[in-house]
Tab-separated table of C-alpha atoms in Angstrom:
chain	number	residue	atom	x	y	z
A	1	LEU	CA	84.647	98.898	73.787
A	2	ARG	CA	85.838	99.981	70.636
A	3	SER	CA	83.024	101.869	69.874
A	4	CYS	CA	81.975	102.843	73.457
A	5	LEU	CA	80.593	106.290	74.769
A	6	PRO	CA	81.899	108.981	76.233
A	7	GLY	CA	81.660	108.412	79.781
A	8	ARG	CA	81.353	104.883	79.080
A	9	ALA	CA	84.848	103.273	81.483
A	10	ARG	CA	82.913	104.668	84.022
A	11	CYS	CA	79.834	103.155	83.910
A	12	THR	CA	81.792	100.016	83.023
A	13	ASN	CA	83.896	100.259	85.848
A	14	ALA	CA	82.194	97.744	88.297
A	15	SER	CA	82.438	95.041	85.221
A	16	ARG	CA	85.436	95.674	84.458
A	17	ARG	CA	86.706	95.619	87.934
A	18	ALA	CA	85.083	92.098	88.587
A	19	ARG	CA	86.181	90.747	85.578
A	20	LEU	CA	90.191	92.137	86.617
A	21	VAL	CA	89.946	91.069	90.436
A	22	ALA	CA	89.006	87.602	88.970
A	23	ARG	CA	91.920	87.542	86.753
A	24	PHE	CA	94.366	88.096	89.377
A	25	GLY	CA	93.059	85.266	91.130
A	26	ASP	CA	93.137	83.256	88.509
A	27	ILE	CA	97.104	84.240	87.698
A	28	TYR	CA	97.402	83.196	91.597
A	29	ALA	CA	96.007	79.902	90.674
A	30	GLN	CA	97.340	79.456	87.229
A	31	GLU	CA	100.210	81.258	86.206
A	32	ARG	CA	102.109	81.596	89.785
A	33	LEU	CA	101.824	78.247	90.093
A	34	ASP	CA	103.691	77.372	86.709
A	35	ALA	CA	106.298	79.763	87.352
A	36	GLU	CA	106.897	78.342	90.575
A	37	THR	CA	107.105	74.611	88.851
A	38	LEU	CA	109.277	75.851	85.943
A	39	LEU	CA	111.974	77.842	89.183
A	40	LYS	CA	112.341	74.509	90.803
A	41	THR	CA	113.683	72.991	87.563
A	42	TYR	CA	116.490	75.438	88.582
A	43	VAL	CA	116.514	76.286	92.417
A	44	SER	CA	115.949	74.210	95.060
A	45	ASP	CA	115.772	76.129	97.957
A	46	VAL	CA	111.809	76.470	98.002
A	47	GLU	CA	111.813	80.199	99.704
A	48	MET	CA	113.817	81.252	97.081
A	49	VAL	CA	111.552	80.335	94.258
A	50	GLN	CA	108.526	82.217	96.012
A	51	ARG	CA	110.905	85.044	97.066
A	52	ILE	CA	111.631	85.819	93.491
A	53	ILE	CA	107.539	85.180	92.016
A	54	TYR	CA	107.068	87.675	94.722
A	55	ILE	CA	109.087	90.220	93.702
A	56	ALA	CA	107.967	89.701	90.290
A	57	ALA	CA	104.652	90.453	91.321
A	58	VAL	CA	105.227	93.360	93.311
A	59	GLU	CA	107.825	94.400	90.492
A	60	SER	CA	105.167	94.346	87.500
A	61	PHE	CA	102.597	96.356	89.512
A	62	HIS	CA	104.972	99.218	89.782
A	63	ALA	CA	106.206	99.313	85.914
A	64	ALA	CA	103.088	98.876	84.854
A	65	LYS	CA	101.788	101.795	87.029
A	66	MET	CA	104.743	103.800	86.089
A	67	ALA	CA	103.911	102.736	82.098
A	68	TYR	CA	100.291	103.346	82.806
A	69	ARG	CA	101.140	107.466	84.026
A	70	GLN	CA	103.096	108.117	80.913
A	71	PHE	CA	100.474	106.656	78.522
A	72	LYS	CA	98.139	109.385	80.075
A	73	ILE	CA	100.123	111.879	80.300
A	74	ARG	CA	101.194	111.833	76.781
A	75	VAL	CA	97.243	110.666	75.762
A	76	ARG	CA	95.996	114.104	77.477
A	77	GLU	CA	98.254	116.176	76.158
A	78	THR	CA	96.722	114.927	72.859
A	79	LEU	CA	93.269	114.696	73.189
A	80	SER	CA	93.430	118.537	75.032
A	81	LEU	CA	94.215	119.879	71.543
A	82	GLY	CA	91.026	119.199	70.456
A	83	HIS	CA	88.662	118.451	73.272
A	84	SER	CA	85.448	120.695	73.502
A	85	GLY	CA	83.154	118.840	75.553
A	86	PRO	CA	80.397	117.804	76.952
A	87	GLU	CA	82.346	115.378	78.618
A	88	SER	CA	85.590	116.699	81.005
A	89	LEU	CA	88.880	115.915	79.792
A	90	GLU	CA	89.639	113.147	82.323
A	91	ASP	CA	86.700	111.361	81.196
A	92	THR	CA	88.341	111.285	77.734
A	93	VAL	CA	91.365	110.804	78.447
A	94	LEU	CA	90.340	107.574	80.503
A	95	ASP	CA	87.525	106.440	77.821
A	96	TYR	CA	90.738	106.716	74.827
A	97	ILE	CA	93.051	104.510	77.156
A	98	VAL	CA	90.012	101.727	78.304
A	99	ARG	CA	89.562	101.539	74.848
A	100	HIS	CA	93.064	101.469	73.618
A	101	GLU	CA	94.462	99.580	76.372
A	102	ASP	CA	96.238	97.393	73.422
A	103	LEU	CA	98.491	100.306	73.012
A	104	TYR	CA	100.274	99.247	76.128
A	105	ASP	CA	103.671	98.365	75.609
A	106	VAL	CA	104.279	95.288	77.877
A	107	GLN	CA	107.010	94.030	76.907
A	108	ALA	CA	109.024	97.157	78.211
A	109	SER	CA	107.059	96.995	81.367
A	110	VAL	CA	108.481	92.761	80.948
A	111	ASN	CA	112.394	94.220	80.408
A	112	GLU	CA	111.881	97.126	83.035
A	113	VAL	CA	110.964	94.428	85.882
A	114	ILE	CA	113.234	92.173	84.496
A	115	ARG	CA	115.860	94.913	85.232
A	116	SER	CA	115.105	95.701	88.319
A	117	MET	CA	115.106	91.837	89.945
A	118	ASN	CA	118.568	90.916	88.272
A	119	ILE	CA	119.944	94.374	91.203
A	120	ASN	CA	117.569	92.979	93.904
A	121	PRO	CA	119.748	91.832	97.046
A	122	LYS	CA	116.759	89.597	98.151
A	123	ILE	CA	116.871	87.456	95.073
A	124	SER	CA	119.399	85.371	93.310
A	125	PHE	CA	119.691	82.925	90.211
A	126	PRO	CA	122.168	80.798	89.098
A	127	PRO	CA	124.181	82.683	86.449
A	128	GLU	CA	123.341	80.554	83.549
A	129	ILE	CA	120.027	81.306	84.021
A	130	ASP	CA	117.668	84.719	83.361
A	131	PHE	CA	114.600	85.321	84.937
A	132	ILE	CA	113.145	86.012	82.030
A	133	VAL	CA	111.823	82.591	81.935
A	134	ILE	CA	108.794	83.685	84.101
A	135	SER	CA	108.677	86.054	81.644
A	136	THR	CA	105.172	84.798	81.100
A	137	LEU	CA	103.836	85.904	84.438
A	138	ILE	CA	105.125	89.098	84.689
A	139	GLN	CA	103.764	90.043	81.234
A	140	GLU	CA	100.516	89.037	82.794
A	141	VAL	CA	101.061	90.303	85.765
A	142	CYS	CA	101.659	93.517	83.961
A	143	LEU	CA	98.378	93.479	81.407
A	144	VAL	CA	96.010	92.981	84.453
A	145	ALA	CA	97.637	95.904	86.616
A	146	PHE	CA	97.870	98.253	83.739
A	147	SER	CA	93.728	98.101	83.696
A	148	MET	CA	93.521	98.532	87.069
A	149	GLN	CA	94.794	101.512	86.878
A	150	THR	CA	92.014	102.402	84.756
A	151	LEU	CA	89.372	101.998	87.763
A	152	ILE	CA	88.068	104.102	90.026
A	153	PRO	CA	89.653	104.165	92.619
A	154	PRO	CA	92.389	102.084	91.067
A	155	LEU	CA	93.888	98.482	92.536
A	156	ASP	CA	97.378	97.942	93.815
A	157	VAL	CA	98.832	95.568	95.841
A	158	ALA	CA	99.665	95.843	99.279
A	159	PHE	CA	103.540	96.397	100.651
A	160	GLY	CA	105.315	93.733	102.266
A	161	THR	CA	108.177	93.757	104.584
A	162	ASP	CA	110.136	90.723	105.625
A	163	GLY	CA	109.442	90.519	109.710
A	164	GLU	CA	106.386	92.210	109.601
A	165	LEU	CA	103.542	91.548	111.937
A	166	PHE	CA	101.282	88.801	110.015
A	167	SER	CA	98.040	90.092	109.370
A	168	GLU	CA	94.640	87.359	108.786
A	169	THR	CA	93.035	90.153	106.912
A	170	ARG	CA	95.515	90.687	104.619
A	171	TYR	CA	97.367	87.635	104.431
A	172	TYR	CA	96.454	83.916	103.935
A	173	ARG	CA	99.120	81.402	105.814
A	174	SER	CA	101.094	79.522	103.542
A	175	PHE	CA	100.416	75.138	104.649
A	176	ASP	CA	104.530	75.400	105.463
A	177	SER	CA	104.057	78.729	108.026
A	178	ASP	CA	104.322	78.208	111.800
A	179	LEU	CA	100.863	78.755	112.902
A	180	THR	CA	102.226	80.228	116.601
A	181	ALA	CA	105.072	83.009	114.816
A	182	ALA	CA	102.982	86.184	114.772
A	183	LEU	CA	105.909	87.494	111.994
A	184	VAL	CA	106.272	86.888	108.268
A	185	ALA	CA	109.189	85.456	107.262
A	186	TYR	CA	108.898	85.822	103.262
A	187	HIS	CA	105.249	86.813	101.680
A	188	VAL	CA	104.656	84.210	98.750
A	189	TRP	CA	102.021	86.216	97.109
A	190	PRO	CA	101.472	90.220	97.672
A	191	ALA	CA	97.576	91.210	98.846
A	192	LEU	CA	95.279	93.168	96.143
A	193	MET	CA	94.279	96.715	97.825
A	194	GLU	CA	91.177	99.062	96.695
A	195	ASN	CA	92.718	101.836	98.602
A	196	ASP	CA	93.227	100.726	102.413
A	197	VAL	CA	90.835	97.568	102.110
A	198	VAL	CA	91.769	94.309	101.305
A	199	ILE	CA	90.309	93.363	97.719
A	200	ALA	CA	91.857	89.411	97.559
A	201	LYS	CA	94.455	88.354	100.657
A	202	GLY	CA	97.951	87.434	99.539
A	203	GLU	CA	99.961	84.155	101.268
A	204	ALA	CA	102.581	84.528	103.569
A	205	VAL	CA	104.961	82.707	105.346
A	206	THR	CA	105.467	82.845	109.400
A	207	LYS	CA	107.848	81.199	111.282
A	208	ARG	CA	109.792	81.460	114.414
């Protein structure tokens, strides 16, 4: 993509979207389980382990979206100085970001996620351990979330709250769920959304 033509970001939107959705699924299947295995060596409460991972994923999307907005503002300010067309400034900005995604300071986002997790009242960790132990998971979610902001329309994760009505279209039930329970006790993995449409189901635990 280094040599892509103006407007190429729009042209490659479908293929990039397919790749990123697949990558999100891979993270759920691999990095999430690796993080779960690692956390279980420090935390015996499985629910707490799963809450930590879910919050890490949601916070990673939040941090990546913030970083993308700031990155886009800087790129627009720089390119607007010499922009003459024929493509729109917005298309030129998007093309530049897609070509130079490696300029995204993912470590800054990882640090921001860990800071947010440290003050989240829903999760706790032994004081001698730091959330940095799952930084690989956080980094991978941040990277895919940042890239998803370059799509038209961008992809995001669903906002979930404890006690919400369980949605069959949005989540799978975890194997240890009460299948007759109507409410979500807690979330394991967020659903991936395009506007209000579910692209990939998340996972939740239902209990009475």
